[in-house]
C-alpha positions as CSV (number, residue, x, y, z in Angstrom):
1,M,0.1,0.0,-0.1
2,A,1.6,3.3,-1.0
3,T,2.2,5.9,1.7
4,A,0.4,9.3,1.4
5,V,2.9,12.3,1.9
6,V,1.1,15.6,3.0
7,V,2.2,18.5,1.7
8,G,4.6,20.5,4.2
9,E,5.1,17.3,6.1
10,K,8.5,15.5,5.8
11,P,8.1,11.7,4.4
12,P,8.9,8.8,7.2
13,D,12.1,8.3,5.5
14,A,13.4,11.7,5.5
15,E,12.0,12.4,9.2
16,A,14.0,9.1,10.4
17,S,17.1,10.3,8.3
18,A,16.9,14.0,9.7
19,Q,16.6,12.5,13.1
20,G,19.8,10.3,12.8
21,D,21.3,13.3,11.4
22,S,20.4,15.3,14.6
23,H,22.7,12.8,16.7
24,G,25.9,12.8,14.3
25,T,28.0,16.0,14.0
26,K,28.8,18.1,11.5
27,R,32.0,16.8,10.7
28,G,31.0,13.7,10.0
29,R,28.6,15.0,7.6
30,Q,31.1,16.9,5.9
31,A,33.6,13.8,5.5
32,S,30.3,12.0,3.9
33,K,30.1,14.7,1.3
34,K,34.1,14.6,0.7
35,K,33.9,11.1,0.2
36,V,31.2,11.1,-2.2
37,A,32.9,13.8,-4.1
38,K,35.7,12.0,-4.5
39,K,34.4,8.8,-5.9
40,A,32.5,11.1,-8.8
41,L,36.0,12.3,-9.7
42,V,37.3,8.6,-10.3
43,L,34.0,7.7,-12.2
44,P,35.2,6.9,-16.1
45,T,34.3,9.7,-18.3
46,P,32.3,8.6,-21.4
47,M,33.3,9.4,-24.6
48,P,31.1,11.7,-26.8
49,P,29.0,10.2,-29.4
50,I,30.1,8.6,-32.6
51,G,30.3,11.1,-35.2
52,Q,29.5,14.2,-32.9
53,K,33.3,16.2,-32.4
54,A,33.7,18.8,-29.8
55,F,36.5,21.1,-28.9
56,I,37.6,23.8,-26.3
57,C,39.7,26.9,-27.0
58,E,40.8,29.4,-24.4
59,G,41.9,32.8,-25.3
60,T,41.1,35.4,-28.0
61,S,44.2,34.7,-29.6
62,C,43.0,31.0,-30.5
63,D,40.3,32.5,-32.9
64,L,41.9,31.1,-35.9
65,V,42.1,27.4,-34.6
66,R,38.4,28.3,-33.7
67,R,37.4,29.2,-36.8
68,V,38.9,26.4,-38.7
69,L,37.3,23.7,-36.4
70,T,33.9,25.2,-36.9
71,H,34.6,25.6,-40.6
72,W,35.1,21.4,-40.3
73,G,31.8,21.2,-38.2
74,W,33.2,20.8,-34.9
75,T,31.0,22.2,-32.2
76,E,32.4,24.1,-29.3
77,S,32.3,23.0,-25.7
78,P,32.1,25.3,-22.5
79,V,35.6,25.5,-21.0
80,E,34.0,24.2,-17.8
81,R,33.4,20.8,-19.7
82,P,37.0,19.8,-20.6
83,S,35.6,16.2,-20.6
84,A,33.4,16.4,-23.3
85,C,35.8,17.5,-26.4
86,Q,38.6,15.3,-28.2
87,L,40.7,18.6,-28.6
88,K,41.7,21.2,-26.1
89,W,43.7,24.2,-27.3
90,S,44.6,26.5,-24.8
91,L,46.6,29.8,-24.8
92,R,49.4,29.6,-22.5
93,C,50.1,33.2,-20.9
94,Q,52.8,35.1,-22.7
95,R,54.0,36.9,-19.5
96,T,55.1,34.5,-17.4
97,F,56.3,30.7,-17.6
98,R,54.7,29.8,-14.3
99,S,51.1,29.4,-15.9
100,R,50.4,25.9,-15.9
101,D,47.3,25.7,-16.5
102,A,47.5,23.6,-19.4
103,E,49.2,20.8,-17.1
104,K,46.4,21.2,-14.3
105,S,43.6,19.9,-16.8
106,V,42.3,16.5,-16.3
107,L,42.1,15.0,-19.8
108,E,41.2,11.3,-20.9
109,P,43.9,9.2,-22.9
110,W,41.8,9.5,-26.0
111,Q,41.7,13.6,-25.7
112,L,44.5,16.0,-27.5
113,I,46.0,19.0,-25.8
114,N,48.4,21.3,-27.3
115,H,50.8,21.7,-24.9
116,F,53.5,19.4,-23.5
117,H,54.0,19.2,-19.7
118,G,57.0,21.6,-18.7
119,S,57.4,23.2,-22.3
120,Y,56.8,26.5,-20.8
121,Y,60.7,26.1,-20.0
122,L,61.7,26.9,-23.3
123,S,60.4,30.0,-23.5
124,N,62.8,30.9,-20.5
125,K,65.6,32.6,-22.1
126,A,67.8,31.8,-19.2
127,F,67.1,28.1,-19.3
128,L,67.2,28.0,-23.0
129,G,70.4,29.4,-23.0
130,Q,71.9,26.9,-20.2
131,C,70.8,24.1,-22.3
132,L,72.5,25.5,-25.8
133,Q,75.6,26.3,-23.9
134,S,76.4,22.9,-22.6
135,C,77.8,22.1,-26.4
136,S,80.3,24.4,-28.0
137,C,78.6,23.5,-31.2
138,C,75.7,25.9,-30.4
139,S,77.9,29.2,-31.0
140,S,77.5,28.5,-34.7
141,F,73.9,29.9,-34.5
142,F,73.0,30.8,-30.6
143,P,74.3,34.5,-29.5
144,R,76.4,34.1,-26.7
145,Q,74.5,34.7,-23.4
146,Y,75.3,35.0,-19.6
147,D,72.4,34.7,-16.9
148,L,73.2,37.9,-14.7
149,R,71.3,36.5,-11.8
150,D,74.2,35.1,-10.1
151,A,77.7,36.0,-9.8
152,F,79.1,33.6,-11.9
153,G,77.2,34.6,-15.0
154,M,78.1,38.1,-14.3
155,R,81.8,37.1,-13.9
156,C,81.8,35.5,-17.6
157,F,79.7,38.2,-19.1
158,L,82.5,40.9,-17.8
159,R,85.2,38.7,-19.2
160,D,83.3,38.7,-22.3
161,Y,82.5,42.1,-22.4
162,V,86.4,43.2,-21.8
163,L,87.8,40.9,-24.3
164,T,85.2,42.0,-27.1
165,A,86.5,45.7,-26.3
166,A,90.3,44.8,-26.7
167,E,89.3,42.8,-29.9
168,Q,87.6,46.3,-31.1
169,V,90.8,48.3,-29.8
170,L,93.0,46.6,-31.9
171,R,90.9,46.9,-35.0
172,S,90.6,50.6,-34.8
173,P,93.4,53.0,-36.6
174,A,93.4,55.3,-33.8
175,A,93.8,52.7,-30.9
176,K,97.9,54.1,-30.8
177,I,97.2,57.0,-29.1
178,P,98.2,57.4,-25.5
179,T,95.7,58.2,-23.2
180,S,96.0,59.0,-19.3
181,G,98.6,57.4,-17.2
182,G,100.8,57.4,-20.6
183,I,99.6,53.9,-22.2
184,S,97.9,53.6,-25.4
185,P,94.7,51.6,-25.8
186,R,96.5,49.3,-27.8
187,E,98.8,48.3,-25.3
188,V,96.1,47.5,-23.0
189,A,94.1,45.1,-25.5
190,L,97.3,43.4,-25.9
191,R,97.8,43.1,-22.1
192,V,94.2,42.0,-21.6
193,L,94.5,39.1,-24.3
194,R,97.8,38.0,-23.0
195,R,96.6,38.1,-19.5
196,Y,93.5,35.8,-20.8
197,K,95.8,33.4,-22.5
198,E,98.0,33.2,-19.0
199,W,94.8,32.8,-16.8
200,S,93.3,30.4,-19.2
201,K,96.0,27.6,-18.8
202,G,95.4,27.0,-15.2
203,H,98.1,28.9,-13.4
204,A,97.2,29.7,-10.1
205,D,99.8,32.7,-9.8
206,H,97.8,34.7,-12.7
207,P,94.7,36.4,-11.5
208,E,91.5,36.2,-13.3
209,R,91.0,40.1,-13.3
210,L,92.2,41.2,-16.9
211,L,92.2,45.3,-16.0
212,R,94.2,46.0,-13.0
213,C,94.6,49.9,-12.6
214,P,92.3,52.9,-13.2
215,H,94.4,53.6,-16.5
216,E,93.9,50.5,-18.3
217,I,90.3,50.8,-17.5
218,A,90.1,54.3,-18.6
219,A,92.0,53.8,-21.7
220,L,89.8,50.7,-22.7
221,L,86.3,51.3,-21.3
222,G,86.7,55.2,-20.3
223,H,86.8,57.6,-17.4
224,G,85.0,57.6,-14.1
225,C,83.6,55.0,-12.1
226,L,81.3,52.4,-14.1
227,L,80.0,50.7,-11.1
228,P,75.7,51.6,-11.2
229,R,74.6,53.7,-8.8
230,K,73.2,52.0,-6.2
231,I,76.0,49.9,-5.6
232,S,78.6,52.9,-6.4
233,V,76.7,54.9,-3.1
234,H,77.4,51.5,-1.1
235,Q,81.0,51.1,-2.4
236,R,81.7,54.9,-1.7
237,I,85.5,54.6,-0.4
238,H,86.5,52.2,-2.7
239,V,85.0,54.6,-5.6
240,D,87.1,57.5,-3.8
241,V,90.3,55.4,-3.5
242,F,89.9,54.4,-7.4
243,L,89.3,57.9,-8.6
244,S,91.8,59.3,-6.6
245,R,94.4,56.9,-8.2
246,S,93.0,57.6,-11.7
247,M,94.7,61.3,-11.1
248,R,98.1,60.1,-10.5
249,S,101.0,59.8,-13.2
250,E,102.9,57.4,-11.7
251,C,101.7,53.6,-11.5
252,P,103.6,50.4,-11.3
253,V,100.8,48.3,-13.4
254,C,101.4,51.0,-16.5
255,Q,105.1,50.6,-16.4
256,E,105.1,46.8,-16.9
257,D,106.3,45.2,-20.2
258,P,103.3,44.5,-22.4
259,K,104.8,41.7,-24.1
260,P,103.0,42.5,-27.5
261,Q,101.5,39.5,-29.5
262,S,99.5,39.9,-32.2
263,G,98.6,36.1,-32.5
264,D,96.5,36.3,-29.3
265,S,92.6,36.8,-30.1
266,H,89.3,36.5,-28.7
267,P,88.3,32.9,-28.3
268,L,84.6,33.6,-28.1
269,Q,84.6,35.9,-30.7
270,Q,81.6,35.1,-33.2
271,R,82.5,37.3,-36.4
272,Y,79.3,38.7,-37.8
273,L,77.8,39.6,-33.9
274,D,81.1,41.3,-32.9
275,G,81.0,44.9,-34.3
276,P,82.8,48.4,-33.6
277,Q,80.0,49.2,-30.7
278,N,79.9,46.3,-28.6
279,I,76.5,46.0,-28.0
280,W,74.4,43.8,-25.9
281,A,70.8,43.1,-25.2
282,L,69.7,42.8,-22.1
283,K,66.6,40.6,-21.8
284,E,64.2,39.4,-19.2
285,P,64.1,35.5,-19.0
286,C,60.5,35.0,-18.8
287,V,58.8,37.7,-20.9
288,Q,58.0,37.6,-24.6
289,K,56.8,40.0,-27.4
290,G,59.7,41.9,-26.8
291,K,58.7,43.1,-23.5
292,G,61.7,43.6,-21.2
293,V,64.2,43.7,-23.9
294,T,67.0,46.5,-23.7
295,I,69.7,47.2,-26.7
296,L,72.5,49.3,-25.0
297,S,76.2,50.0,-26.0
298,G,78.6,50.4,-23.0
299,L,79.3,48.7,-19.8
300,A,78.0,51.8,-17.7
301,P,74.5,51.6,-19.0
302,L,74.4,48.0,-19.2
303,L,75.2,47.5,-15.7
304,E,72.9,50.5,-14.7
305,D,70.0,48.7,-16.6
306,Y,70.7,45.5,-14.7
307,E,70.5,47.2,-11.4
308,Q,66.9,48.3,-12.5
309,H,66.1,45.2,-13.3
310,R,67.3,43.8,-10.0
311,A,65.5,46.6,-8.0
312,T,62.1,46.1,-9.9
313,G,62.0,43.0,-7.7
314,Q,59.3,39.9,-8.3
315,G,62.2,38.1,-9.9
316,R,62.6,40.3,-12.6
317,D,66.3,39.4,-13.6
318,C,68.1,39.5,-16.9
319,V,70.3,37.6,-19.3
320,A,72.8,39.6,-21.7
321,Q,73.0,38.2,-25.5
322,K,75.3,39.5,-28.0
323,Y,73.6,41.5,-30.6
324,I,73.8,41.2,-33.9
325,E,75.8,44.1,-35.2
326,R,76.1,43.4,-38.5
327,P,72.4,42.2,-39.7
328,L,70.9,41.7,-42.9
329,L,69.2,45.1,-44.0
330,V,66.4,45.6,-46.3
331,N,66.0,48.7,-48.4
332,Q,62.8,50.6,-47.2
333,P,61.5,54.3,-48.3
334,H,62.8,55.2,-44.3
335,G,66.2,53.7,-45.3
336,P,68.2,50.2,-44.8
337,A,66.3,48.4,-41.9
338,K,67.1,45.1,-40.1
339,C,64.7,42.2,-40.2
340,D,64.1,38.9,-38.3
341,L,61.9,36.0,-39.0
342,R,59.7,33.4,-37.7
343,V,59.3,30.1,-38.3
344,W,56.4,27.5,-36.9
345,V,57.8,24.1,-35.5
346,L,55.3,21.3,-34.8
347,V,56.7,18.7,-32.1
348,L,54.4,15.4,-32.1
349,D,56.5,13.5,-29.6
350,W,59.5,13.9,-27.7
351,N,60.5,10.3,-27.6
352,P,60.9,9.5,-30.2
353,L,61.9,12.9,-31.5
354,T,59.5,13.7,-34.2
355,V,59.4,17.2,-35.4
356,F,57.6,19.2,-38.7
357,V,58.4,22.7,-40.1
358,H,56.3,24.7,-42.2
359,P,58.9,26.1,-45.1
360,E,56.6,29.2,-45.6
361,V,58.1,31.6,-42.7
362,Y,57.3,35.1,-42.5
363,F,59.5,38.4,-42.0
364,R,59.3,41.3,-39.6
365,I,61.3,44.3,-40.8
366,A,62.0,47.4,-38.4
367,T,60.1,50.3,-38.7
368,R,63.3,52.7,-38.6
369,P,66.4,52.6,-40.3
370,F,69.4,51.0,-38.7
371,Q,71.7,53.0,-37.0
372,F,74.0,53.2,-33.4
373,D,73.8,56.7,-32.8
374,S,70.1,56.7,-31.2
375,M,69.6,53.4,-30.2
376,E,65.8,53.6,-31.0
377,P,63.8,50.9,-29.8
378,N,62.1,50.3,-33.4
379,A,65.1,50.4,-34.9
380,H,66.7,47.6,-33.4
381,K,63.4,45.7,-32.1
382,T,61.2,44.2,-35.0
383,N,58.5,43.7,-32.1
384,C,58.1,47.4,-31.5
385,R,56.4,48.5,-34.5
386,D,53.9,51.6,-34.9
387,T,52.9,50.4,-38.5
388,E,52.5,46.8,-39.8
389,N,56.1,45.1,-40.7
390,R,55.1,41.7,-41.3
391,V,55.7,40.6,-45.1
392,P,55.7,37.4,-46.6
393,M,58.7,35.7,-47.8
394,K,58.7,36.3,-51.5
395,V,58.2,40.2,-50.6
396,L,61.5,40.2,-48.9
397,F,63.4,38.3,-51.4
398,E,62.1,41.3,-53.9
399,S,63.5,43.8,-51.3
400,V,67.1,42.3,-50.9
401,G,67.6,41.6,-54.6
402,H,68.7,39.0,-57.4
403,G,69.4,36.0,-55.9
404,A,68.2,36.3,-52.5
405,A,66.0,33.2,-52.9
406,E,68.5,30.8,-54.1
407,R,71.0,31.8,-50.9
408,W,67.8,31.3,-49.0
409,K,67.2,27.7,-50.3
410,T,71.1,26.7,-50.5
411,R,72.5,28.3,-47.4
412,T,69.9,29.5,-45.1
413,W,67.4,27.3,-44.7
414,P,69.2,23.9,-44.2
415,R,71.5,26.0,-41.5
416,L,68.4,26.9,-39.9
417,L,67.0,23.3,-39.8
418,D,70.2,22.4,-38.1
419,A,69.6,24.8,-35.3
420,V,66.2,23.8,-35.1
421,R,67.3,20.4,-34.6
422,A,70.5,21.1,-32.1
423,S,67.9,23.0,-30.2
424,L,65.4,20.3,-29.5
425,F,68.1,17.7,-29.2
426,A,69.2,20.0,-26.4
427,T,66.2,20.3,-24.5
428,Q,64.9,16.8,-25.4
429,C,66.0,14.9,-22.0
430,T,64.4,17.5,-19.9
431,M,61.2,17.5,-22.0
432,A,60.8,13.9,-22.2
433,S,61.8,13.2,-18.2
434,N,58.7,15.6,-17.7
435,R,56.3,14.1,-20.4
436,N,52.7,13.7,-19.2
437,T,51.0,10.2,-19.9
438,S,47.7,11.1,-19.3
439,A,46.2,12.5,-22.4
440,K,47.9,12.5,-25.9
441,A,49.9,16.0,-26.5
442,F,51.4,18.0,-29.4
443,E,52.9,21.7,-29.4
444,L,53.4,24.0,-32.0
445,F,56.5,26.3,-31.1
446,G,57.3,29.6,-33.1
447,L,61.5,29.9,-33.4
448,D,62.5,33.7,-33.7
449,F,65.7,34.0,-36.1
450,G,68.1,36.9,-36.9
451,L,70.0,37.1,-40.1
452,D,73.4,38.6,-40.1
453,E,75.0,40.0,-43.5
454,S,76.1,36.6,-44.7
455,W,72.2,35.0,-44.5
456,Q,73.5,33.2,-41.5
457,P,70.7,32.4,-39.3
458,W,71.2,33.0,-35.4
459,L,68.4,31.8,-32.9
460,L,67.3,34.5,-30.6
461,E,64.4,32.6,-28.6
462,I,61.6,30.0,-28.6
463,N,57.9,31.1,-28.1
464,T,55.3,28.3,-26.7
465,S,52.1,30.1,-28.0
466,P,53.1,31.9,-31.2
467,C,50.9,34.7,-32.5
468,M,48.4,33.1,-34.9
469,L,48.2,36.1,-37.0
470,D,44.6,37.0,-36.5
471,D,46.1,40.8,-35.9
472,C,48.0,41.3,-39.5
473,K,46.8,44.3,-41.1
474,G,48.7,46.6,-43.9
475,E,49.1,45.7,-47.2
476,Y,50.1,41.9,-47.0
477,E,47.3,41.4,-44.7
478,E,45.2,38.8,-46.9
479,E,48.4,36.9,-48.0
480,I,49.6,36.3,-44.4
481,K,46.3,35.4,-43.6
482,A,45.8,32.7,-46.2
483,W,49.2,31.5,-45.1
484,A,48.1,31.3,-41.7
485,W,44.9,29.1,-42.2
486,E,46.5,26.8,-44.4
487,A,49.5,25.9,-42.4
488,T,46.7,25.8,-39.2
489,E,44.4,23.6,-41.3
490,S,47.0,21.2,-42.3
491,L,48.5,20.9,-38.8
492,L,45.2,20.1,-37.6
493,K,44.7,17.3,-40.0
494,L,48.1,16.3,-39.5
495,V,47.9,15.8,-35.7
496,L,44.7,14.5,-35.6
497,A,45.4,11.5,-38.3
498,F,48.6,11.0,-36.3
499,H,47.5,10.5,-32.9
500,D,43.9,8.4,-34.3
501,G,46.3,6.0,-36.2
502,S,44.7,6.7,-39.3
503,W,48.2,8.0,-41.0
504,K,51.6,6.4,-40.0
505,L,54.7,8.1,-40.1
506,P,57.7,6.4,-41.8
507,S,60.6,5.2,-39.0
508,Y,63.9,6.0,-38.6
509,V,65.0,3.0,-40.3
510,E,62.8,3.5,-43.0
511,L,64.1,6.8,-43.7
512,L,67.7,6.0,-43.5
513,Q,67.0,3.4,-46.1
514,K,65.2,6.0,-48.3
515,S,68.4,8.0,-48.2
516,A,70.9,5.0,-49.0
517,E,68.4,4.2,-52.1
518,E,68.3,7.9,-53.5
519,R,71.9,8.6,-52.7
520,S,70.6,12.1,-53.3
521,G,71.0,13.8,-49.6
522,Q,71.9,16.8,-49.2
523,G,72.1,18.1,-52.4
524,G,74.7,20.5,-52.7
525,V,72.9,22.4,-49.6
526,E,75.2,24.1,-46.8
527,R,75.0,22.5,-43.6
528,L,75.4,24.2,-40.0
529,F,78.1,21.9,-38.7
530,E,81.2,20.5,-40.7
531,E,82.1,16.6,-41.0
532,E,84.7,17.2,-38.7
533,V,82.7,18.8,-35.6
534,G,80.0,15.9,-36.6
535,R,82.4,13.3,-35.7
536,A,83.8,15.0,-32.2
537,E,84.8,12.6,-29.7
538,H,83.3,14.2,-26.8
539,S,79.8,13.2,-25.9
540,P,77.3,14.8,-25.8
541,C,78.2,16.7,-28.9
542,L,74.9,18.3,-30.6
543,G,76.6,19.1,-33.6
544,R,77.3,15.1,-34.1
545,M,73.8,14.2,-33.1
546,V,72.6,16.5,-35.9
547,R,74.7,15.1,-38.8
548,S,73.7,11.6,-37.9
549,V,70.1,12.6,-38.8
550,S,69.1,11.1,-42.1
551,P,70.1,13.1,-45.2
552,C,66.6,13.1,-46.7
553,L,65.5,15.0,-43.9
554,A,68.6,18.1,-44.2
555,S,65.8,20.4,-46.0
556,G,62.7,18.7,-45.0
557,L,60.9,16.0,-46.5
558,S,57.5,16.5,-47.7
559,L,55.0,13.5,-47.3
560,E,51.7,12.3,-48.7
561,G,48.7,12.5,-46.8
562,P,47.5,15.1,-44.4
563,C,50.8,17.0,-43.9
564,G,49.7,19.8,-46.5
565,R,53.0,21.8,-47.2
566,W,54.2,20.8,-43.5
567,C,57.9,19.1,-43.9
568,L,59.4,16.2,-41.7
569,I,62.9,17.4,-40.1
570,L,63.3,15.1,-37.4
571,R,62.1,11.2,-36.6
572,E,64.5,9.7,-34.5
573,K,64.4,6.2,-32.8
574,V,63.0,5.9,-29.2
575,L,65.5,6.4,-26.6
576,D,65.6,4.5,-23.2
577,E,63.8,6.2,-20.3
578,M,66.9,5.7,-18.2
579,S,69.7,6.9,-20.6
580,L,67.1,10.2,-20.7
581,R,66.9,10.5,-17.1
582,Q,71.1,10.3,-16.9
583,A,71.4,13.1,-19.5
584,H,68.7,15.3,-17.9
585,E,71.0,15.1,-14.7
586,A,73.7,15.7,-16.2
587,L,72.0,18.5,-17.9
588,Q,71.5,19.7,-14.4
589,R,74.9,18.8,-13.5
590,R,76.3,21.6,-16.0
591,I,73.8,24.1,-15.5
592,F,74.9,24.3,-11.9
593,Q,78.6,23.6,-12.1
594,G,79.7,27.1,-12.0
595,V,77.2,28.0,-8.9
596,S,79.2,27.6,-5.5
597,A,78.4,28.7,-1.9
598,R,81.8,30.4,-1.8
599,E,80.8,32.4,-4.7
600,T,81.2,36.0,-3.9
601,S,78.4,38.6,-4.2
602,V,77.6,40.5,-7.5
603,S,78.2,43.7,-5.6
604,K,82.0,42.4,-4.4
605,L,82.6,41.1,-8.1
606,L,81.5,44.2,-9.8
607,R,83.9,46.1,-7.2
608,E,86.9,43.9,-7.8
609,W,86.8,44.1,-11.5
610,L,86.1,47.6,-12.0
611,L,87.6,49.2,-9.1
612,P,91.2,47.4,-9.1
613,S,93.9,48.7,-6.8
614,E,97.3,46.9,-6.7
615,E,99.4,49.7,-5.0
616,E,98.0,49.1,-1.7
617,P,95.9,47.0,0.1
618,I,92.6,48.7,-0.4
619,S,92.0,48.5,3.7
620,Q,94.9,50.7,4.2
621,A,94.0,53.3,1.4
622,A,90.3,53.2,2.6
623,R,91.6,54.1,6.2
624,R,93.9,56.8,4.8
625,M,90.8,58.3,2.7
626,S,88.5,58.2,5.8
627,K,91.0,60.3,7.5
628,T,91.3,62.7,4.6
629,C,87.5,63.3,4.2
630,P,85.5,64.8,6.7
631,K,82.8,62.8,7.6
632,M,79.8,65.3,7.0
633,S,81.3,65.9,3.4
634,L,81.6,62.4,2.9
635,K,77.7,61.8,3.8
636,R,76.8,64.6,1.3
637,A,78.5,63.2,-0.9
638,T,76.6,59.6,-0.7
639,S,73.5,61.2,-0.4
640,Q,73.5,63.5,-3.3
641,P,75.1,62.1,-6.3
642,A,75.9,65.3,-8.1
643,A,77.4,65.6,-11.4
644,L,81.0,66.7,-10.0
645,R,81.8,67.2,-6.3
646,T,85.5,67.8,-5.4
647,Q,87.4,68.8,-2.3
648,T,90.6,70.0,-1.7
649,E,92.6,69.7,1.4
650,G,96.3,70.5,1.2
651,N,97.8,69.3,-2.1
652,S,95.2,66.0,-2.5
653,K,92.3,66.5,-4.6
654,L,89.6,64.0,-4.3
655,I,87.1,63.4,-6.9
656,F,83.4,61.8,-5.6
657,R,81.6,61.5,-8.9
658,A,82.5,62.5,-12.5
659,I,80.2,61.6,-15.5
660,P,81.9,62.5,-18.5
661,F,81.0,61.0,-22.1
662,K,83.1,59.1,-24.2
663,S,82.0,56.8,-27.6
664,G,78.7,57.2,-26.6
665,T,78.9,55.1,-23.1
666,L,77.5,57.1,-19.8
667,Q,80.6,57.2,-17.0
668,L,79.5,57.2,-13.6
């Protein structure tokens, strides 16, 4: 017999349960709710009905992917329901690499996501530089770079800057004119190169510091104190001692025998990067789209900008990368301008490493003429633009002149692909060890390359979420957007066919057999690494790994099927997980081999390199200087950094601060 329930009264079962709950505790009810929620999470997610395809796009920059999939008949699912889609395309935050939203997504093995776990590290300029500089072969395509976040990176940067300045002085015709102290810049440059050669041999009696008196610093780097303003205030006594000694005519260091050796040279020199200005680029490691990048000439402005980066806090440190001082210039209405390019790279898997590259790239031309006098950002950074500056590849070839397309095909393009392979080989152990096995993944990278006047490509950075060119405008808007549509559509077809098993890639052995049968191989193209570099005995060697790639992939291999215009450039064999883990640990040891607990602070390091004192111990000079200077005047000098403040007591003249200019460099 059915039980009647009166409206406004509780059913018997509900009343009994309510009475039971009244005797229970609140904590017990919350625990039961948590258990129910936990059980609901582990339930298997059902696949969507057959024939119904859905996707999720996060971010406004994914409009191109959204339009392509909608054109195919796919439906867009809400972001709150990631289990109801076959493909999730998320836009990783461009401002910081700490955005891990893609890794937090709980996806099923049959779903696809466009980010690998841990790939945000590749957009970190400091991490990328540490991976690439673990092998000397990378100096062929990666500008030398130093991480200024610790004293070891600052020490290496100062050494490189002084050696580069010495090389520039030797090439200058006016380097024989003596400066203060009766020593010429040429003599100082010869001494610097000789001292570095003696120090690099490992002799304990040869100190690392290359400049050893104020007169040598003035002859090579300019007059005055080069310390940043904040550090120079804290090191006031040492600055006063240094400036007082620069006024003396007698110096035992200047009177030593220079022993000129014309055969000595800068071992780290990169031919087309070094120029007459010794220009460097300071970059924030985790910022993209050209933000946080400063192009500077002169050691004092570089260190001052470095100090500003550290003063802002929030981890806004910087790396110093050598600037291309002899870039490829393109004739424009406003004058010759520099250019760079972006290439799209598709990684399907890290083990085995499987990589595709789209052969059509687009160039970015600076909106201001290239010159060193003004150092205007729009003249040296193509990301900074007041007008649209992205042009197709064929348009740039027409602007450069006859023979540009042939030089690109035989020299620049195969060397660029070798640089892409070496970069991915250098980071493979890290990416493969952090691989997420829960869902299938792929990733589109945007690699930025600069070109020097010999059409040699130089890798600048790797972008994890490249621009899909939806915001492109101007004269070539339709052409560039049509290219982006074709590249994105064929990319999605390739990824979907590869992961659902409807299309199979040739294996590593099959590609080697194809190269042996065709015997066409490289086809007269120029490779980045020479034969002797590829046969180097030391291991690991990125040059040797690149040379071992199947010759049929040298300029990219076009495959039939859903690839479209995408070309295969890497298809390696599967590596053992233990060997990858060991390679990752070895990479970490190489990264931290120069970082030691005994390493001095950056402030003390800059003082020892830029305020040398060899005549007497600095403590004695500081005590003598403190007795000479009244305390009140010393306090005013440290609190008020005036342009020029002197004090005369007896026959001694002490310079507290001087800011003269020499060759475009600000001296403090």
